[in-house]
XYZ file of C-alpha atoms in Angstrom:
91
model
C 127.496 47.856 128.225
C 128.547 47.326 124.688
C 128.546 49.955 122.010
C 125.751 47.956 120.161
C 123.383 47.832 123.149
C 123.949 51.593 123.520
C 123.228 52.316 119.903
C 120.117 50.160 120.005
C 118.832 51.797 123.134
C 119.364 55.240 121.503
C 117.585 54.155 118.378
C 114.616 53.122 120.319
C 114.623 56.200 122.519
C 114.726 58.412 119.474
C 111.869 56.573 117.990
C 109.771 56.619 121.009
C 110.366 60.437 121.095
C 109.318 60.853 117.685
C 106.248 58.841 118.085
C 105.342 60.894 121.065
C 105.819 64.127 119.048
C 103.611 62.758 116.070
C 100.770 61.759 118.759
C 101.140 65.252 120.682
C 101.391 67.446 117.662
C 100.714 65.983 114.470
C 101.286 68.941 112.311
C 104.580 70.726 111.952
C 105.625 73.951 110.534
C 105.977 73.814 106.479
C 109.501 73.762 105.578
C 109.214 75.854 102.332
C 107.742 78.852 104.195
C 109.020 78.324 107.508
C 105.117 78.390 109.104
C 104.359 81.813 107.627
C 101.966 80.347 104.619
C 103.674 82.598 102.124
C 106.876 83.859 100.976
C 108.724 87.265 101.807
C 109.914 89.379 99.218
C 111.391 92.982 99.120
C 109.928 95.815 97.532
C 112.323 98.486 95.821
C 113.008 100.584 98.955
C 114.147 97.094 100.724
C 111.529 96.832 102.949
C 109.690 93.190 103.412
C 106.643 92.738 101.761
C 104.277 89.451 101.429
C 104.963 87.514 98.547
C 102.883 84.569 96.787
C 100.996 81.977 98.857
C 102.833 78.903 99.530
C 101.944 76.027 97.366
C 103.142 73.180 99.489
C 101.046 73.961 102.526
C 98.002 75.792 100.640
C 99.115 78.999 102.946
C 98.135 77.397 106.069
C 101.925 77.412 107.224
C 101.341 73.649 108.676
C 102.170 70.263 107.030
C 101.650 66.832 108.347
C 104.492 64.972 109.802
C 105.989 61.921 108.005
C 105.270 59.753 111.026
C 101.844 60.832 111.509
C 101.282 60.279 107.681
C 102.374 56.847 108.014
C 100.320 56.102 111.001
C 97.173 57.477 109.256
C 97.930 55.379 106.267
C 98.599 52.225 108.231
C 95.304 52.911 110.305
C 93.365 53.297 107.012
C 94.615 50.115 105.256
C 93.975 48.156 108.712
C 90.410 49.379 109.021
C 89.631 48.582 105.388
C 90.939 45.004 105.873
C 89.317 44.210 108.982
C 85.950 45.507 108.154
C 83.399 42.887 108.650
C 80.147 42.609 106.832
C 77.020 43.314 108.672
C 74.596 40.362 109.363
C 71.342 40.464 107.074
C 68.414 42.395 108.601
C 70.555 45.073 110.565
C 71.450 48.309 109.388
C-alpha cells in the first residue's frame, strides 16, 4: 500500500469518526470555561470561588460542534431551496 493511499484512507476514517461524533453528541464542552459554565477565581485565602458566567456558552457549559453547525446550516439552506409551493385550494 502506497503512503498516498494510506493517507487518504486515514483522512476518510477520521472524517467518518468525526461525523459519527457530531451525530451522536452534537454539543461539546465549551473551550473557554471547560464545560463548567463559569470561571473560577480565588478569594483572599486562596480558596476557589465561583466567578462570572461564561459569555461564550451563556453559562450552559455546552457549545455546538463545528461539524454539527455546518450540517445544520447546510440542511437549512437545502430545505429553503427545495421548498415547493402548495397548489391552490390546499392549506
